[in-house]
C-alpha atoms as one frame of an Amber mdcrd trajectory, in Angstrom:
protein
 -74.014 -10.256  93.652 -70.796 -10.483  91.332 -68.631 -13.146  91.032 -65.252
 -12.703  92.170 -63.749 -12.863  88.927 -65.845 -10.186  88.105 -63.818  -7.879
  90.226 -60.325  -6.743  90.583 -59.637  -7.657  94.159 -56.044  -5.945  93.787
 -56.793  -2.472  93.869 -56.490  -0.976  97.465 -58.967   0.992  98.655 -58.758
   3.681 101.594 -61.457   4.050 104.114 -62.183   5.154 107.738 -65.743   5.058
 109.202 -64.576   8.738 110.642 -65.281  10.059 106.902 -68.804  10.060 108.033
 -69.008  11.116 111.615 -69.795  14.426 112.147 -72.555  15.870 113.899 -73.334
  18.382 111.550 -76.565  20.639 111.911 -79.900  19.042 109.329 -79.838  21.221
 107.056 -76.146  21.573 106.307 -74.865  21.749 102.887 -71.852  19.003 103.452
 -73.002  15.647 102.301 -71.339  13.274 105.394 -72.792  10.193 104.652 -71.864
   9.432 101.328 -68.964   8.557 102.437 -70.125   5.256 104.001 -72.819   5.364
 101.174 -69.904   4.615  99.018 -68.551   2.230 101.161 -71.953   0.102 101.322
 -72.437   0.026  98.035 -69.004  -1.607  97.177 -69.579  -3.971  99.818 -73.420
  -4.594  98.086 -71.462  -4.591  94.764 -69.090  -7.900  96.248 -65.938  -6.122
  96.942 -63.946  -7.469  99.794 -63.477  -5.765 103.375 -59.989  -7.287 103.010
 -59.466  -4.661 100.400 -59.977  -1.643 102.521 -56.984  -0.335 104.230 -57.562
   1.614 107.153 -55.607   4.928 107.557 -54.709   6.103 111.285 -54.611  10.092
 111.778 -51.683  12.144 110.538 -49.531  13.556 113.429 -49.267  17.841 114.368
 -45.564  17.612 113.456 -46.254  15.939 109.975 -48.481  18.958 109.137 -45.986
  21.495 110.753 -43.234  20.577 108.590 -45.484  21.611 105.168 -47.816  23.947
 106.313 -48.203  27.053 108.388 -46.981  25.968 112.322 -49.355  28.169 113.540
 -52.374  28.081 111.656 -52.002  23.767 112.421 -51.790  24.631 116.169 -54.655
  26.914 116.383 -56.569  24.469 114.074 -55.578  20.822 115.868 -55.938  23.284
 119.044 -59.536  24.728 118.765 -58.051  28.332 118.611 -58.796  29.827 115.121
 -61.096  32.784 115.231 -64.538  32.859 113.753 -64.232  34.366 111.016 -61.252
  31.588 109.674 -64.130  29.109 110.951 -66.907  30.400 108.900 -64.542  30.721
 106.102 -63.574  26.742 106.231 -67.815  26.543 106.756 -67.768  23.907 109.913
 -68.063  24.662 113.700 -64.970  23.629 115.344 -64.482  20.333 117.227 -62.331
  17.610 118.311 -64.367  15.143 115.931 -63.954  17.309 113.384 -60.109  17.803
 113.534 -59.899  14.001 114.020 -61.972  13.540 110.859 -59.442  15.866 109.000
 -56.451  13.909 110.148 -57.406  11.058 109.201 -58.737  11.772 105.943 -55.748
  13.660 104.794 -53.672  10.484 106.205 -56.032   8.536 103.818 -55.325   9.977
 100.990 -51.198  10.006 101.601 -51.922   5.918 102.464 -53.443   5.938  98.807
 -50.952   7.868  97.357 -47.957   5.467  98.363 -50.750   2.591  98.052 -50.632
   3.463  94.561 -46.844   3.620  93.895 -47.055  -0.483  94.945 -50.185  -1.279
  93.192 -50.150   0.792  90.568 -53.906   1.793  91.543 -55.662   2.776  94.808
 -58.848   4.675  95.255 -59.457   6.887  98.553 -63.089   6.871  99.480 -62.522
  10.776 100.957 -60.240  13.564  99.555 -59.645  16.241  97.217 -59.927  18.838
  99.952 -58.065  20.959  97.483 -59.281  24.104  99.180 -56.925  24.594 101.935
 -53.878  26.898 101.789 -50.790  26.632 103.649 -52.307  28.858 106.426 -55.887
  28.508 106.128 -58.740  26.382 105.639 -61.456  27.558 103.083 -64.832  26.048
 101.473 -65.014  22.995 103.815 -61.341  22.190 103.369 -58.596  22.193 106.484
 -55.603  20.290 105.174 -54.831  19.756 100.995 -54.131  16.096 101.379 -53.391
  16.205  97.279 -50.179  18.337  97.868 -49.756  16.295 100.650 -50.063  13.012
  99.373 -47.442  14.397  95.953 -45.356  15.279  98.547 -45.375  12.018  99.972
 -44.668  10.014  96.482 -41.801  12.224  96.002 -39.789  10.620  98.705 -39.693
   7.646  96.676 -36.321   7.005  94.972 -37.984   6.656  91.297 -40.698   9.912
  91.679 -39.294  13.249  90.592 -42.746  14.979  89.224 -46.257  14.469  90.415
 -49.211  15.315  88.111 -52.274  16.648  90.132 -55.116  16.248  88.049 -57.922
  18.236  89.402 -61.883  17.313  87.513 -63.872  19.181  90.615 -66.267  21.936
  89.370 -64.498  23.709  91.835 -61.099  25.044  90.806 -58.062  23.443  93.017
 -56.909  27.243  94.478 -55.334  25.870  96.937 -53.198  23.478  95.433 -52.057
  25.740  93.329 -50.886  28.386  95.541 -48.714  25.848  97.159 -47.376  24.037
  94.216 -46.583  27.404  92.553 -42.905  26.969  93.341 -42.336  23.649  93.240
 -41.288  21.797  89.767 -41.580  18.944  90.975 -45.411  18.806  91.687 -47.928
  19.630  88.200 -51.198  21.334  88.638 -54.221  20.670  86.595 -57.659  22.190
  87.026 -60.537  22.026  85.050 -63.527  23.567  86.999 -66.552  25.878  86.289
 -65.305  29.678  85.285 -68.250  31.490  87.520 -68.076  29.462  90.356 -66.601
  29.315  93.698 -63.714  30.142  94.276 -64.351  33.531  93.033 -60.617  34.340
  92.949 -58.721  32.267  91.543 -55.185  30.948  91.909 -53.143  29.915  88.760
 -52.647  25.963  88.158 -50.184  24.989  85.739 -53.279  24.657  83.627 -56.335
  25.978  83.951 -59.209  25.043  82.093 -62.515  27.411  83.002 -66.277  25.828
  82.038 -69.042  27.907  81.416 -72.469  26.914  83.121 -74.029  24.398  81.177
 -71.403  22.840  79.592 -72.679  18.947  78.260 -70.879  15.711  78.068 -69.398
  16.153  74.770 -67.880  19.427  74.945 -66.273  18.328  78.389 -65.049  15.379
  77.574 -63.317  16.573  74.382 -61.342  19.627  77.006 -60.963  16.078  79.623
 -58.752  14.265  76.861 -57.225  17.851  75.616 -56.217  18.774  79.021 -54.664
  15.250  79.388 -52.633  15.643  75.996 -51.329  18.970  77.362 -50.425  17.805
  80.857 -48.783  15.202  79.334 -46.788  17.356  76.439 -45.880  19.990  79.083
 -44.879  17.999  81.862 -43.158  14.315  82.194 -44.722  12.795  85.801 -43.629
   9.769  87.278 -47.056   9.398  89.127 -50.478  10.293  89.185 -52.726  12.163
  91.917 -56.608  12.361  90.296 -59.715  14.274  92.288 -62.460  12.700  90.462
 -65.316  15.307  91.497 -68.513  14.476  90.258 -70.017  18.020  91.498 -69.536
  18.557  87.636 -73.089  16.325  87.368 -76.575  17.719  85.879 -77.890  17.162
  88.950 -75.782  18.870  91.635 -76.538  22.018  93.755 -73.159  23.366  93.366
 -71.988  22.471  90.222 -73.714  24.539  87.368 -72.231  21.849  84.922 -74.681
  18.986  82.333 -72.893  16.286  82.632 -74.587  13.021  82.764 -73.717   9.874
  84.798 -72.118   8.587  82.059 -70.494  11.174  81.554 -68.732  11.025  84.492
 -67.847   7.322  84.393 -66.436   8.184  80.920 -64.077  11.052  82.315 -62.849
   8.860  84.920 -62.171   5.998  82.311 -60.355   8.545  80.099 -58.457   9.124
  83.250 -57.555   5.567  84.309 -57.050   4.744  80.443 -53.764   6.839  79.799
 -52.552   6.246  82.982 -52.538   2.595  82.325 -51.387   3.228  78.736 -48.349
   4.923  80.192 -47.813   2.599  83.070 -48.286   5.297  85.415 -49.556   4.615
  89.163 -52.509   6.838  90.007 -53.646   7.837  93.569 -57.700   8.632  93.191
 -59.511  10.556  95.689 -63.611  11.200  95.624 -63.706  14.925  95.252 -66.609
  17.203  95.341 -70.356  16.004  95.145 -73.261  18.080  96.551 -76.770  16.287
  95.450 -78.766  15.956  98.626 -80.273  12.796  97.762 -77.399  10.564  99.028
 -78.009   7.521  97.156 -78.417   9.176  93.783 -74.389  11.014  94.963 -73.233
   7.483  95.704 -74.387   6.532  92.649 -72.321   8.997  90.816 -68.990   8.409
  93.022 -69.688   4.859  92.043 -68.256   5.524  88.351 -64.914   6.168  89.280
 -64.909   2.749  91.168 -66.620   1.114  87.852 -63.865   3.063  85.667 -61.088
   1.512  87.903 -62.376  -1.637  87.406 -62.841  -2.299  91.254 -66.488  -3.412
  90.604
């Protein structure tokens, strides 16, 4: 087991045990336990349960003020129709809207988390799928625009930068940040892959299938160098999806473990070099063998220097 000087025992993480509880059916293509899969394996790796901060579930009202009033009550409620369920791909249930508050809640504890510590990790999020008034591709609530949201109320925030690495392009958080200056879209995600439509980020940066750790790491640091030209942020939100790995059932992508440990450090790197706090969330990651998907979450936590 590591030493504790080995590890940085001031970087807050975020975690609930209600990341993964939900009866799901066996053969469903949501991978629930990696969430406390990730959690294990820090506490395997020597990092502290003093360094977990638990979130408690966001209130209707919060939700209500930034999203559609009616599409929260029906959702919080039980109320949507079918076919808005199928689209969001779970079966409705009290556990699940539970599990939705509170991991959006997580990832607005990281965000201001961050602003103090100048790091904190969330060991949910990126449910960048959701739109104002409806849920889509296993997302309910966008707890990024949320969580810029949040770090704007802070006296010294006037821009966030959403930086978006999921193989999946952030449509969602783009539709709602489409009018708002003060909140920067980034997306790289595979061209030919869901969604099918897509919104329009601030940037967007389209993969084709196949594309190999050295090509996407050289459009990673590009993509950086023209948030960073085009835009001025005050803080950092980062969905570090590893659904861009060789080895995932969604992703199309070649990119190698290492790989992604080296995307997140290019990440963490700049952000450090200009003393910018940065919320991470998990992202995207659809291998069914769960410990080799832990595994690859596990590189943003070695890139942040928590292990």
């Amino acid at each position: 087991m590591p030493t504790k000087s080995r590890l940085n025992m001031s970087i807050p993480l975020v975690f609930d045990p209600i990341y993964s509880q939900l009866d799901l059916p066996t053969k469903h293509r949501f991978p629930i336990q990696k969430y406390q899969g990730i959690k294990d394996r820090l506490i395997a790796e020597g990092v502290s349960e003093k360094q977990f901060y638990q979130p408690s579930p966001l209130k209707q009202q919060e939700l209500s003020s930034v999203y559609d009033p009616t599409y929260i009550n029906q959702l919080v409620n039980g109320t949507l129709d079918r076919k808005a369920m199928r689209r969001i791909g779970f079966e409705w249930s009290e556990q699940l809207v539970n599990r939705t508050l509170t991991a959006a809640s997580g990832t607005v504890l990281t965000a201001n988390l961050a602003l103090k510590h100048g790091k904190a990790l969330n060991l949910t999020g990126g449910y960048h799928h959701a739109f104002a008034n409806f849920g889509s591709g296993f997302c309910m609530i966008n707890d990024l625009y949320l969580a810029a949201l949040s770090m704007l109320q802070n006296d010294n925030i006037e821009q966030v930068l959403i930086f978006d690495c999921d193989v999946h392009q952030g449509d969602g958080t783009a539709k709602l940040a489409a009018n708002n200056n003060a909140v920067y879209t980034v997306s790289i995600h595979g061209e030919k892959n869901f969604p099918y439509r897509k919104q329009q980020s601030d940037l967007d940066f389209g993969l084709a299938k196949g594309t190999q750790d050295k090509d996407y790491l050289e459009l990673v640091e590009q993509a950086l160098n023209l948030a960073f030209t085009y835009c001025n942020p005050d803080a950092v939100i980062y969905d570090a999806g590893v659904d861009i790995h060789s080895n995932d059932d969604l992703g199309h992508l070649d990119i190698s473990t290492q790989g992604v440990f080296e995307r997140d450090q290019l990440v963490f790197d700049i952000c450090e070099e200009k003393q910018l706090p940065i919320a991470a969330v998990i992202g995207g990651g659809y291998q069914r063998d769960i410990d080799a998907l832990v595994d690859a979450h596990i590189q943003l936590f070695k890139a942040a220097k928590v292990i």
